[in-house]
Every structure is written in C-alpha cells, then in structure tokens.
Tab-separated table of C-alpha atoms and ligand atoms in Angstrom:
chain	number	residue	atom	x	y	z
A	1	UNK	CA	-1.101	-1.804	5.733
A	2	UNK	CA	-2.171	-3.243	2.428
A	3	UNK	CA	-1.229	-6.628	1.197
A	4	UNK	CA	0.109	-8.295	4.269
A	5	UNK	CA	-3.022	-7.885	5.784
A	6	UNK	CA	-5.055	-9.386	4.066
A	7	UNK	CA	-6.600	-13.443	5.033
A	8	UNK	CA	-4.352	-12.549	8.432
A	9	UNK	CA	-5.381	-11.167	11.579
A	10	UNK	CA	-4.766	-7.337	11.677
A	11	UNK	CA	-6.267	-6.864	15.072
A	12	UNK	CA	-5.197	-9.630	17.038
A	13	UNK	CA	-8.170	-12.440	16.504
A	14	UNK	CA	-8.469	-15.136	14.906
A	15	UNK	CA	-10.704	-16.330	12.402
A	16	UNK	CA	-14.242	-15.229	12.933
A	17	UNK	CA	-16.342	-18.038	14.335
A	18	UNK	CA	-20.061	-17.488	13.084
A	19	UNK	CA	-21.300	-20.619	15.827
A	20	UNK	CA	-23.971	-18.999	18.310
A	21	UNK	CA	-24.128	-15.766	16.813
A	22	UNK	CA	-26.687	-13.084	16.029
A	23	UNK	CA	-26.116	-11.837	12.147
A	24	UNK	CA	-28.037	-9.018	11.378
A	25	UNK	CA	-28.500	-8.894	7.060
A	26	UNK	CA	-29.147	-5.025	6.674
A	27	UNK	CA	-31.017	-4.999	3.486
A	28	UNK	CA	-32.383	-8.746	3.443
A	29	UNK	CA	-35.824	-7.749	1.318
A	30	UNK	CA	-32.945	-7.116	-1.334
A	31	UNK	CA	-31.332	-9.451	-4.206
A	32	UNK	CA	-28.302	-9.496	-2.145
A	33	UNK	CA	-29.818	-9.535	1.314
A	34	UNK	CA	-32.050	-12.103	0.512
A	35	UNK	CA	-29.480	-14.382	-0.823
A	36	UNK	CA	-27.340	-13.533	2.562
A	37	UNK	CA	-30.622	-14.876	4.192
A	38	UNK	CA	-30.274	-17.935	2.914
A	39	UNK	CA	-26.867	-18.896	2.706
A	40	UNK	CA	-26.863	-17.816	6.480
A	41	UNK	CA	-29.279	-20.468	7.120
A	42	UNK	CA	-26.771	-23.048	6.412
A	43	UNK	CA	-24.439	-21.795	9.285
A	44	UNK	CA	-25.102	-22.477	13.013
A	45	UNK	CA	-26.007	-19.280	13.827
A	46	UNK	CA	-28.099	-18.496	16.378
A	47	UNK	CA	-30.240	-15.760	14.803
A	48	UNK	CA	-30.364	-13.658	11.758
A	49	UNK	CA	-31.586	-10.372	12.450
A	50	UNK	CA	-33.417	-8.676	9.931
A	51	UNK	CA	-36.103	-5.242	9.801
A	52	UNK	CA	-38.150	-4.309	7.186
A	53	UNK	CA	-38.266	-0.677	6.426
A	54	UNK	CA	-41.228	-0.076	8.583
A	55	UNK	CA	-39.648	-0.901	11.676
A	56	UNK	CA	-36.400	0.984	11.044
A	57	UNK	CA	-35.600	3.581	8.399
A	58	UNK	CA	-31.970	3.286	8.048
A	59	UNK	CA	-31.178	6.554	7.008
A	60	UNK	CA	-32.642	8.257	10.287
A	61	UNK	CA	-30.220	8.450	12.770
A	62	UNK	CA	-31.742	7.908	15.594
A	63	UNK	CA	-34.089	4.994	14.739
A	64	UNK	CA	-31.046	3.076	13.642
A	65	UNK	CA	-29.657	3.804	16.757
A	66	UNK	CA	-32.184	2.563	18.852
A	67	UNK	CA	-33.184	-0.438	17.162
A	68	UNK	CA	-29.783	-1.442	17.120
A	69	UNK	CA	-29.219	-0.619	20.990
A	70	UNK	CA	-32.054	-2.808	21.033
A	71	UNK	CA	-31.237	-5.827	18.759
A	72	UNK	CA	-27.303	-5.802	19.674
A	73	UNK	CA	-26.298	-7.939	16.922
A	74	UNK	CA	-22.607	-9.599	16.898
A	75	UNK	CA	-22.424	-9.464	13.731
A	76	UNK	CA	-23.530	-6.876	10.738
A	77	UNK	CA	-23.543	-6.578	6.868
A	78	UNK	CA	-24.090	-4.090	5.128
A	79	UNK	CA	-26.406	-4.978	2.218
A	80	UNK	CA	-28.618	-2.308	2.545
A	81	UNK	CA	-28.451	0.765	-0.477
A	82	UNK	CA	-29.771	2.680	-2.807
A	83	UNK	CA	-29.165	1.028	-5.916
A	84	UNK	CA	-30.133	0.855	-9.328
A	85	UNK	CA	-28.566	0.868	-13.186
A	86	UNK	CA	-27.168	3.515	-15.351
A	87	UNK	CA	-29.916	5.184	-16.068
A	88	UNK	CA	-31.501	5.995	-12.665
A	89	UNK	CA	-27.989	6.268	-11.203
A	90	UNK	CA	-27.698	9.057	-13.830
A	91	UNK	CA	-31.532	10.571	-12.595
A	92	UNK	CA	-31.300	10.464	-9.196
A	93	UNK	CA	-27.787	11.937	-8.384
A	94	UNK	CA	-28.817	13.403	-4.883
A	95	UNK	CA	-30.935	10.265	-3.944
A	96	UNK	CA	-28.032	7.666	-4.940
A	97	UNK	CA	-25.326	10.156	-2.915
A	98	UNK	CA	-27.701	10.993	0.178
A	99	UNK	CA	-28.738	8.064	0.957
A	100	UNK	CA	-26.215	5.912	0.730
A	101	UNK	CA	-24.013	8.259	2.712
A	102	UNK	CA	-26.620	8.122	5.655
A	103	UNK	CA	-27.305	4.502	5.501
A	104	UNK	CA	-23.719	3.282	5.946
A	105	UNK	CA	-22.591	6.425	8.622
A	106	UNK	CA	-25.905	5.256	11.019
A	107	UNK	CA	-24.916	1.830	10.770
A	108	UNK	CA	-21.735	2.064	11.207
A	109	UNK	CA	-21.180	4.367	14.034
A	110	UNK	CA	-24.436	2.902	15.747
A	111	UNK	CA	-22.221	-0.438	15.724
A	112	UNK	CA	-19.262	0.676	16.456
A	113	UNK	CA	-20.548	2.765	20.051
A	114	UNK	CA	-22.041	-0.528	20.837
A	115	UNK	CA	-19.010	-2.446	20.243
A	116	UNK	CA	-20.344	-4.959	17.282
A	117	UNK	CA	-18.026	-7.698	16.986
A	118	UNK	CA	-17.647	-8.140	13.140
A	119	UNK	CA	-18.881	-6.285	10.431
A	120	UNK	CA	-19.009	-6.545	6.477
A	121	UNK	CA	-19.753	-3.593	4.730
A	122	UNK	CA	-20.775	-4.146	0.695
A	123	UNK	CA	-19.783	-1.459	-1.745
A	124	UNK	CA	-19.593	-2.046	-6.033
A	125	UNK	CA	-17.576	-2.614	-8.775
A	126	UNK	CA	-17.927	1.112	-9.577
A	127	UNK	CA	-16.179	2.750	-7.184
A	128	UNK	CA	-12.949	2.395	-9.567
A	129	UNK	CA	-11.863	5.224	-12.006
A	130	UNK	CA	-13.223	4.821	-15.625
A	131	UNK	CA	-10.128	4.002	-17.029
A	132	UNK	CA	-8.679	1.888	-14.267
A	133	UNK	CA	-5.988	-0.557	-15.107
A	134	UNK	CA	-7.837	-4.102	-16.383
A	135	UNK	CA	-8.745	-6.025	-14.421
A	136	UNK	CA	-8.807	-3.896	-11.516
A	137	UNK	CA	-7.016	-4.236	-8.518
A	138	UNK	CA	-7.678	-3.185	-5.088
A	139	UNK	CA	-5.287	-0.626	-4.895
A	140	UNK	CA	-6.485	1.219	-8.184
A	141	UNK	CA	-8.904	2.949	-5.765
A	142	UNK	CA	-8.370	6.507	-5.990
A	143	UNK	CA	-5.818	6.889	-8.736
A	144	UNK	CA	-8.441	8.515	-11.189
A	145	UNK	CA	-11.790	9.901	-11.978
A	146	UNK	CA	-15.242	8.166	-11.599
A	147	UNK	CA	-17.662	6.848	-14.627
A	148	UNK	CA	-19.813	9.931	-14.806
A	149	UNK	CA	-23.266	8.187	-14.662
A	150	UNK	CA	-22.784	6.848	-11.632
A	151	UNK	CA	-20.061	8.493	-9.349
A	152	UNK	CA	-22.728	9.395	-6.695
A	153	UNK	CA	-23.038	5.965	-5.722
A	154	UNK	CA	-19.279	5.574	-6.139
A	155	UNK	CA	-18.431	8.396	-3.864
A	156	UNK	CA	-20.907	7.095	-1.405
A	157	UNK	CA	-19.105	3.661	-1.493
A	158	UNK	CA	-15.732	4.608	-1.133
A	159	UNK	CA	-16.928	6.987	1.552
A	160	UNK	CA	-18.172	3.482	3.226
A	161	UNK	CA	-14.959	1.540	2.892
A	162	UNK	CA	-13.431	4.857	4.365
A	163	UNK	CA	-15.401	4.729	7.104
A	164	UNK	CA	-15.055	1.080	7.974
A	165	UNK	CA	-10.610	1.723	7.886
A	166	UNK	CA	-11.258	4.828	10.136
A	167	UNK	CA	-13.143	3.107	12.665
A	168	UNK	CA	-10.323	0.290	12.025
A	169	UNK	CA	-7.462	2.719	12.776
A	170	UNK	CA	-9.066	4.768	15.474
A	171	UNK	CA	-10.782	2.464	17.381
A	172	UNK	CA	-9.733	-0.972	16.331
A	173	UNK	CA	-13.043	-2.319	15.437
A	174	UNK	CA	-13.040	-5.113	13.097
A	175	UNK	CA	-14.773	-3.855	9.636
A	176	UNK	CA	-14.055	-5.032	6.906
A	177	UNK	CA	-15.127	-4.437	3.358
A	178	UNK	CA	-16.443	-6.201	0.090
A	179	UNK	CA	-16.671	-4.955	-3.439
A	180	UNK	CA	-18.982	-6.882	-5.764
A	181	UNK	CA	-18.827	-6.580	-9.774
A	182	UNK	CA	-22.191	-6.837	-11.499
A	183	UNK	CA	-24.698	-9.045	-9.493
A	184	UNK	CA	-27.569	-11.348	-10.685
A	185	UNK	CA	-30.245	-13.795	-9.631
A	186	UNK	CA	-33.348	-14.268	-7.818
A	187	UNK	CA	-35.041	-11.067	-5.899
A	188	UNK	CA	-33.207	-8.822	-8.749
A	189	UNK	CA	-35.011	-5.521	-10.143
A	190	UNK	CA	-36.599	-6.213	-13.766
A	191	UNK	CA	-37.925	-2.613	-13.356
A	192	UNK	CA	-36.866	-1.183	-17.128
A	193	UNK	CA	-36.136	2.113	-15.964
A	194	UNK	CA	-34.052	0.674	-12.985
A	195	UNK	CA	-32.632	-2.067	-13.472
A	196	UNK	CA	-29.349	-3.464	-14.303
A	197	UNK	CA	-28.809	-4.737	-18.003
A	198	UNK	CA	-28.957	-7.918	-17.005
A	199	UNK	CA	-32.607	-8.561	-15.785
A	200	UNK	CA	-33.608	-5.607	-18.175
A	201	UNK	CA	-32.681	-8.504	-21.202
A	202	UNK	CA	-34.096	-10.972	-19.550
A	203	UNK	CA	-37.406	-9.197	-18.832
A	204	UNK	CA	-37.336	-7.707	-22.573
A	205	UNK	CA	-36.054	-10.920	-23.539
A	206	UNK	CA	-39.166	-12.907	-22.192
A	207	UNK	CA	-41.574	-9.746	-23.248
A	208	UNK	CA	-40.348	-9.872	-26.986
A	209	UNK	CA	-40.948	-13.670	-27.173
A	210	UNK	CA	-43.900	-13.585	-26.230
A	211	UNK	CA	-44.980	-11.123	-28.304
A	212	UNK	CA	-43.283	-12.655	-31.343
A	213	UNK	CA	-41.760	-9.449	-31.602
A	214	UNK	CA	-39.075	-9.334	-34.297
A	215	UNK	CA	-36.162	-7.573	-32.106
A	216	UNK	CA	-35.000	-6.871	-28.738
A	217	UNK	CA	-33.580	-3.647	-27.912
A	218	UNK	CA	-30.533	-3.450	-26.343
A	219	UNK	CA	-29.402	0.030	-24.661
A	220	UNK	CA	-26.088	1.357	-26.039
A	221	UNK	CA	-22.966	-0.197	-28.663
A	222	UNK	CA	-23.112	-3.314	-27.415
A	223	UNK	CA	-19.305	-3.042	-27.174
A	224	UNK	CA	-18.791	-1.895	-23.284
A	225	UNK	CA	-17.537	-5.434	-21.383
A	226	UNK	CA	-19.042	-6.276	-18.150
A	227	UNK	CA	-18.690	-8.651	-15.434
A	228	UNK	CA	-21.071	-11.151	-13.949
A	229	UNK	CA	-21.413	-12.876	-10.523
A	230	UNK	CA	-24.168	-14.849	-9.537
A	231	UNK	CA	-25.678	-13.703	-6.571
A	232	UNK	CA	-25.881	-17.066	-4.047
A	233	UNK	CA	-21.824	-16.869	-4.885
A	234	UNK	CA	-21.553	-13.437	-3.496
A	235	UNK	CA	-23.471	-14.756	-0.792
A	236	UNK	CA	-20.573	-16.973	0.174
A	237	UNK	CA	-17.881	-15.095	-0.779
A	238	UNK	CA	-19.526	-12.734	1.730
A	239	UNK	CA	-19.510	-15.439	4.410
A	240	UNK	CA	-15.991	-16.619	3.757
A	241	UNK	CA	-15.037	-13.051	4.037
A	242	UNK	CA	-16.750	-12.789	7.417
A	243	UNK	CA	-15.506	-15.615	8.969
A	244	UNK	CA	-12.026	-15.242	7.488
A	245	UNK	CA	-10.763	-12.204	6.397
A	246	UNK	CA	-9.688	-9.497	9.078
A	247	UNK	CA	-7.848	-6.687	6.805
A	248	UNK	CA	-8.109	-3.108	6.662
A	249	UNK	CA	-8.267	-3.180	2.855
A	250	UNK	CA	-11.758	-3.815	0.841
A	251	UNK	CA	-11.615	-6.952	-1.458
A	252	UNK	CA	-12.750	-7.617	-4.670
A	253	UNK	CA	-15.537	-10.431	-5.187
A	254	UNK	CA	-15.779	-10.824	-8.664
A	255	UNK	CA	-16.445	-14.000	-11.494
A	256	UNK	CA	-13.435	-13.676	-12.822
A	257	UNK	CA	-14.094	-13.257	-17.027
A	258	UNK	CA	-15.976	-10.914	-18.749
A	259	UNK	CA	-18.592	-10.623	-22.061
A	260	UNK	CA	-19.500	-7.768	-24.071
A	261	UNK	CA	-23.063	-6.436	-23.771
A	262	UNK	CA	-23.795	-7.959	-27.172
A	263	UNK	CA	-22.439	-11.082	-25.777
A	264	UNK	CA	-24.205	-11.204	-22.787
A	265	UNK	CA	-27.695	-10.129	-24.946
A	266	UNK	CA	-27.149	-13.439	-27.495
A	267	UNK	CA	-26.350	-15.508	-23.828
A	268	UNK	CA	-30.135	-14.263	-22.539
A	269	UNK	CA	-31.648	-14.724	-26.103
A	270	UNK	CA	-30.672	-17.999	-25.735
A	271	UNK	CA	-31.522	-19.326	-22.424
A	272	UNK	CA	-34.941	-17.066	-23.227
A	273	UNK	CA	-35.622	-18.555	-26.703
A	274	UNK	CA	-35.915	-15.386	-28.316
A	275	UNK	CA	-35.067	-15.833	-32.153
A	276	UNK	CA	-34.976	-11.993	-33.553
A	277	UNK	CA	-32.772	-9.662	-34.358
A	278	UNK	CA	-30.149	-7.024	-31.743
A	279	UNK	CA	-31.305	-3.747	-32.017
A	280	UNK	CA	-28.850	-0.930	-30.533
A	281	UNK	CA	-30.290	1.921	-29.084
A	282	UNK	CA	-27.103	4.023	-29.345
A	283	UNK	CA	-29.016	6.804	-27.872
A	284	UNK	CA	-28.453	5.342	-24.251
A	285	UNK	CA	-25.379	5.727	-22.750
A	286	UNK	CA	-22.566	3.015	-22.742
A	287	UNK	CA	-21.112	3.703	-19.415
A	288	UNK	CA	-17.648	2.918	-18.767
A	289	UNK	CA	-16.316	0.854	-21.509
A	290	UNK	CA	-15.112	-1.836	-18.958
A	291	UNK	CA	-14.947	-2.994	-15.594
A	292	UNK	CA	-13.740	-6.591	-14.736
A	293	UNK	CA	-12.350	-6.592	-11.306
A	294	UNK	CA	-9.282	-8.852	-10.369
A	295	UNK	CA	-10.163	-11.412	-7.644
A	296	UNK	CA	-6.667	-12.470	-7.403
A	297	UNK	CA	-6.991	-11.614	-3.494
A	298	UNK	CA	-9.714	-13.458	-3.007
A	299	UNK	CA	-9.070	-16.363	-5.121
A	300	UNK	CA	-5.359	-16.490	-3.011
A	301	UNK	CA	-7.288	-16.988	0.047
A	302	UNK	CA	-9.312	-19.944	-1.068
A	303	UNK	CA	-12.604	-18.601	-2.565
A	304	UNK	CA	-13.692	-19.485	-6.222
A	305	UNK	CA	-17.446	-19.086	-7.909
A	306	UNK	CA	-19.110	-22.125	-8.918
A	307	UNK	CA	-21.753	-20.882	-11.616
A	308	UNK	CA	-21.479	-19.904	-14.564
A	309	UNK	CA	-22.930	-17.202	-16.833
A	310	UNK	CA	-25.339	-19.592	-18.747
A	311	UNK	CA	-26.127	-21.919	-15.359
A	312	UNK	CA	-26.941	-18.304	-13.605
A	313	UNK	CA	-28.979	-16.620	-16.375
A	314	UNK	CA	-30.847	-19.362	-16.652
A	315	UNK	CA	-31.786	-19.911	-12.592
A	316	UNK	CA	-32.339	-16.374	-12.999
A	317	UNK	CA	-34.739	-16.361	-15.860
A	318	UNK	CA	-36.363	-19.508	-13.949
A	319	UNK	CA	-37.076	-17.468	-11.037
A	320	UNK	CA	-38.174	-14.490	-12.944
A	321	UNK	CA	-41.095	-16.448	-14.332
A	322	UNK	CA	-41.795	-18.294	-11.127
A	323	UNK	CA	-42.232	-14.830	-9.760
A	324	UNK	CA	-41.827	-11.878	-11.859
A	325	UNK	CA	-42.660	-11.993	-15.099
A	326	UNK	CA	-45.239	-9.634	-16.533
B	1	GDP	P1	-23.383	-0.042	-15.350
B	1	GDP	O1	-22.667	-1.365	-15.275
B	1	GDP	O2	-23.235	0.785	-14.126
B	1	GDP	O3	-23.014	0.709	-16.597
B	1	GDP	O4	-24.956	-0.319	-15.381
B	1	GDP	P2	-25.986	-1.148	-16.280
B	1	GDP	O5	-26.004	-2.573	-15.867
B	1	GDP	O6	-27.280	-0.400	-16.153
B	1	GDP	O7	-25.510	-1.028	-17.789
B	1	GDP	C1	-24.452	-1.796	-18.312
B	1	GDP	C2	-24.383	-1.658	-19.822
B	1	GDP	O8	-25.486	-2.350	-20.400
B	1	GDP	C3	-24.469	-0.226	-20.352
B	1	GDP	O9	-23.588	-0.128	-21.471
B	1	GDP	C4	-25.908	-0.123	-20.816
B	1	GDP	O10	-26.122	0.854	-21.823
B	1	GDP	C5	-26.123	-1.528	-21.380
B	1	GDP	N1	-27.518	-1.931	-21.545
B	1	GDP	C6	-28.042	-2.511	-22.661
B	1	GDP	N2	-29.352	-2.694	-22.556
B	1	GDP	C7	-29.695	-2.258	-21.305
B	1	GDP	C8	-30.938	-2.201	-20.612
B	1	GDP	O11	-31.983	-2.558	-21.105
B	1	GDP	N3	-30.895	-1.712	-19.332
B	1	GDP	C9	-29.727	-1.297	-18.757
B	1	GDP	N4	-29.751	-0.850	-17.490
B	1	GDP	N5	-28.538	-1.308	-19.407
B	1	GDP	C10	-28.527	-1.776	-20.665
C-alpha cells in the first residue's frame, strides 16, 4: 500500500480528466485558494465552485452538508483551514485543533455520502516529528513527536490525511492527499502577530525602509532552516496531483532546497532595499530547527517548481505593495 501506489491507479481509474467538470476550491478567499482559482481558470473546466463564509460555515455540520447536497461538485480541494505562524499556532491551541478537525470531517464525509468523484485534501509541512530524518519523506509520518508550537494543527492534519485513506479503504472513494512546505505569494497574511516569517520580513522589511529605521527585527537565532514554495507552483502541483495521482499515501509538494532564517531575512532585505542591520529577537521561539521535505515522489512523477526564492519574494513583495502595504 505505499510506494507502488503512487502516480498509478489504486482504484481502478485512470487518470483524472478535469474537462467539463465542477471544481469546488474550499478556501478560495485564501493565499492558497485563491491561487487554485486561478490556475483552475486555465483548465476546461466547467465551473469552479466557490462560497464565502457567509453562505457556508464550514465547520457546521449541517450547513456544509446542505450546501454541498446542493452544489454537488465532481471535484473538491481542500484549501480551507485555520492557519497561521508560530506564534498564533502556539496562542490558539484549541482554535488551530477544533477547527481544523471540523472543517476537513464535514467536508469530507459530506462528499463522500454524495459520492464526489475526486478529492484533494491539503495538509502542511508540519505534520512530521521535530526531528524527522532530513529531508523528510512520506513515510516519516508517525515515527516521532510533533514541534510543540504547533502540533494542534499537525494533529488536525494528519487526522485529515487519515480520514481521506479511511474513506479510501472502506469505501473506495478516491481522496487523495497533499502536503505543502512553507507557502508564499500573493493573498498571504502580513498580519505580524499571524503571519508566517516570510511576509512578516517582507512587511517589516518594507516598514523599516521606509522609516529609515536602522534594523529589522527578526524573531528567533536565525539558525532554524526552512523551506519555500511559491504559491502559483503549489497551485499546479495541486492540479497535477488531481488529475494524476490516485494513491492512498499523501505526497510531499515541496521546492526542493532550503535557507536559514538569516538567509532568507538578507534575501527580503534585498529584494526590499532595506540597508540596516539583523536584529535577533532570541526571545521568540525558533521552532523546529528544520523542515525541508523530500519531493522525490513528486518530482518521479513529472512535477518540478519553476520559481525561485528571489523571483517569488520579489512577485510577492510586488503584490504586497500593489495591495497590502501599510
Ligand atoms: P514555523 O515554520 O511553523 O516555525 O512558522 P513561522 O513561519 O512562523 O516561523 C519560522 C521561523 O521564522 C521561526 O524560527 C521564527 O522564529 C522565525 N521568524 C523570524 N522572524 C519572524 C517573524 O517576524 N514572524 C514569524 N512568524 N516568524 C519569524
């Protein structure tokens, strides 16, 4: 059940023909949903399907149920979370846990009763023990204990990709699931106190410029190594996935090389134009010290990123003052 089955048909079907059908983006007012949006767009489908959160609330039971009985997509993914960085991870412990665990059960027995075709559920990079073998591998799931600061969102994740195999195994619905490292781009949270490190610099970044500050303070050592993927890649890795991948097994969607925090804070100064000094708050938490995933899987079945860490941060900062920026 694990690495034969991957980029083969585990059910019976062939590859997953997108032509004609209705994709609904759970989560599309999000960085990743929004970038499903749009890569979608270049597909023939015939609709996508999405709901703001005033016409469903997707961790209510029975208004996912009936909106969905209503919609009937073919096809799902599952962009839709509670997310945020290590500090309100950290804060919010029965938020990140709760409701993640009741978005992904509604949708995903809601579609299975009604017999959706094809679904993609999303999880993270941080579902994988703190001191998982580098870089990680699909099967390191489970062989160790979670990152502290943010295992509620981990268990919720795994719980997701457990879900998806069950329904697999029972009932042979075709669910498959995607694990993205660190994601970037446009739509992302610059909210300090939520936000990922990486629009956090470039916010700071940009506010520190302008105010001719003299440094920009980054969270941490600087030493913990992270991995980057540009978000319009995800977005097709997530559509090759769809349309070709039929495993029981999650996969890995990652960029493939990592940078140190420090590293990745002297990349944004850059592209910014910020010329002061690090500072290291060492009174924020590192997190785990490193999580590049392996995307061996993927990459075997014929999917590679095409932007790089500069290219991206830069797009990124682009669209950050187009629409963000204080
Ligand atoms: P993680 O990948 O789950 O640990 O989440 P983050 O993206 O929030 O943090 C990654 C690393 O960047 C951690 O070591 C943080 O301490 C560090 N970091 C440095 N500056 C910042 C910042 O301004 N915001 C955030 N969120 N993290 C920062």
């Amino acid at each position: 059940m694990t690495d034969q089955a991957f980029n083969q048909d585990d059910l019976g079907r062939g590859p997953y023909d997108l032509t004609g059908k209705r994709v609904w983006v759970a989560g599309h007012r999000g960085m990743v949903g929004a970038a499903l949006v749009r890569r979608l767009g270049s597909e023939s489908v015939a609709e996508i399907i999405t709901a703001g959160r005033d016409q469903v609330d997707l961790t209510r039971q029975d208004q996912v149920e009936s909106w969905l009985g209503k919609t009937k997509p073919d096809a799902i993914i599952v962009a839709a979370a509670k997310v945020g960085g290590i500090l309100a991870n950290d804060t919010y412990p029965a938020d990140f846990l709760y409701e993640n665990l009741m978005i992904e059960a509604n949708i995903i027995k809601a579609a299975a009763d009604l017999g959706t075709e094809k679904m993609l559920f999303l999880g993270s990079s941080c579902i994988y023990p703190k001191f998982a073998e580098q870089p990680i591998k699909e099967e390191s799931l489970l062989t160790g204990s979670l990152e502290a600061t943010n295992e509620w969102y981990a268990i919720a994740k795994i719980a997701g990709i457990k879900l998806c195999q069950a329904y697999r195994k029972q009932y042979g619905h075709d669910f498959i699931s995607g694990m993205p490292t660190n994601l970037y781009g446009p739509y992302d949270n610059f909210d300090l106190k939520s936000s990922h490190v990486l629009p956090a610099l470039i916010r700071k970044a940009d506010a520190a410029k302008t105010n001719d500050d003299d440094a920009l303070e980054v969270w941490g050592t600087g030493t913990p190594k992270r991995e980057f993927l540009y978000v319009e890649d995800l977005a097709d890795a997530c559509i090759f996935l769809l349309k070709n991948y039929s495993g029981y097994d999650h996969v890995n969607i990652g960029y493939g090389d990592d940078v140190t925090i420090r590293e990745l804070a002297e990349t944004v100064q850059r592209v910014v134009g910020f010329e002061g000094e690090l500072r290291f708050d060492t009174s924020k938490p590192d997190g785990t010290p490193r999580k590049l995933m392996s995307s061996e899987r993927l990459r075997s079945m014929g999917w590679t990123p095409t932007t790089d860490l500069e290219t991206g941060i830069r797009q990124a900062y682009d669209w950050y003052l187009d629409n963000a920026a204080d």
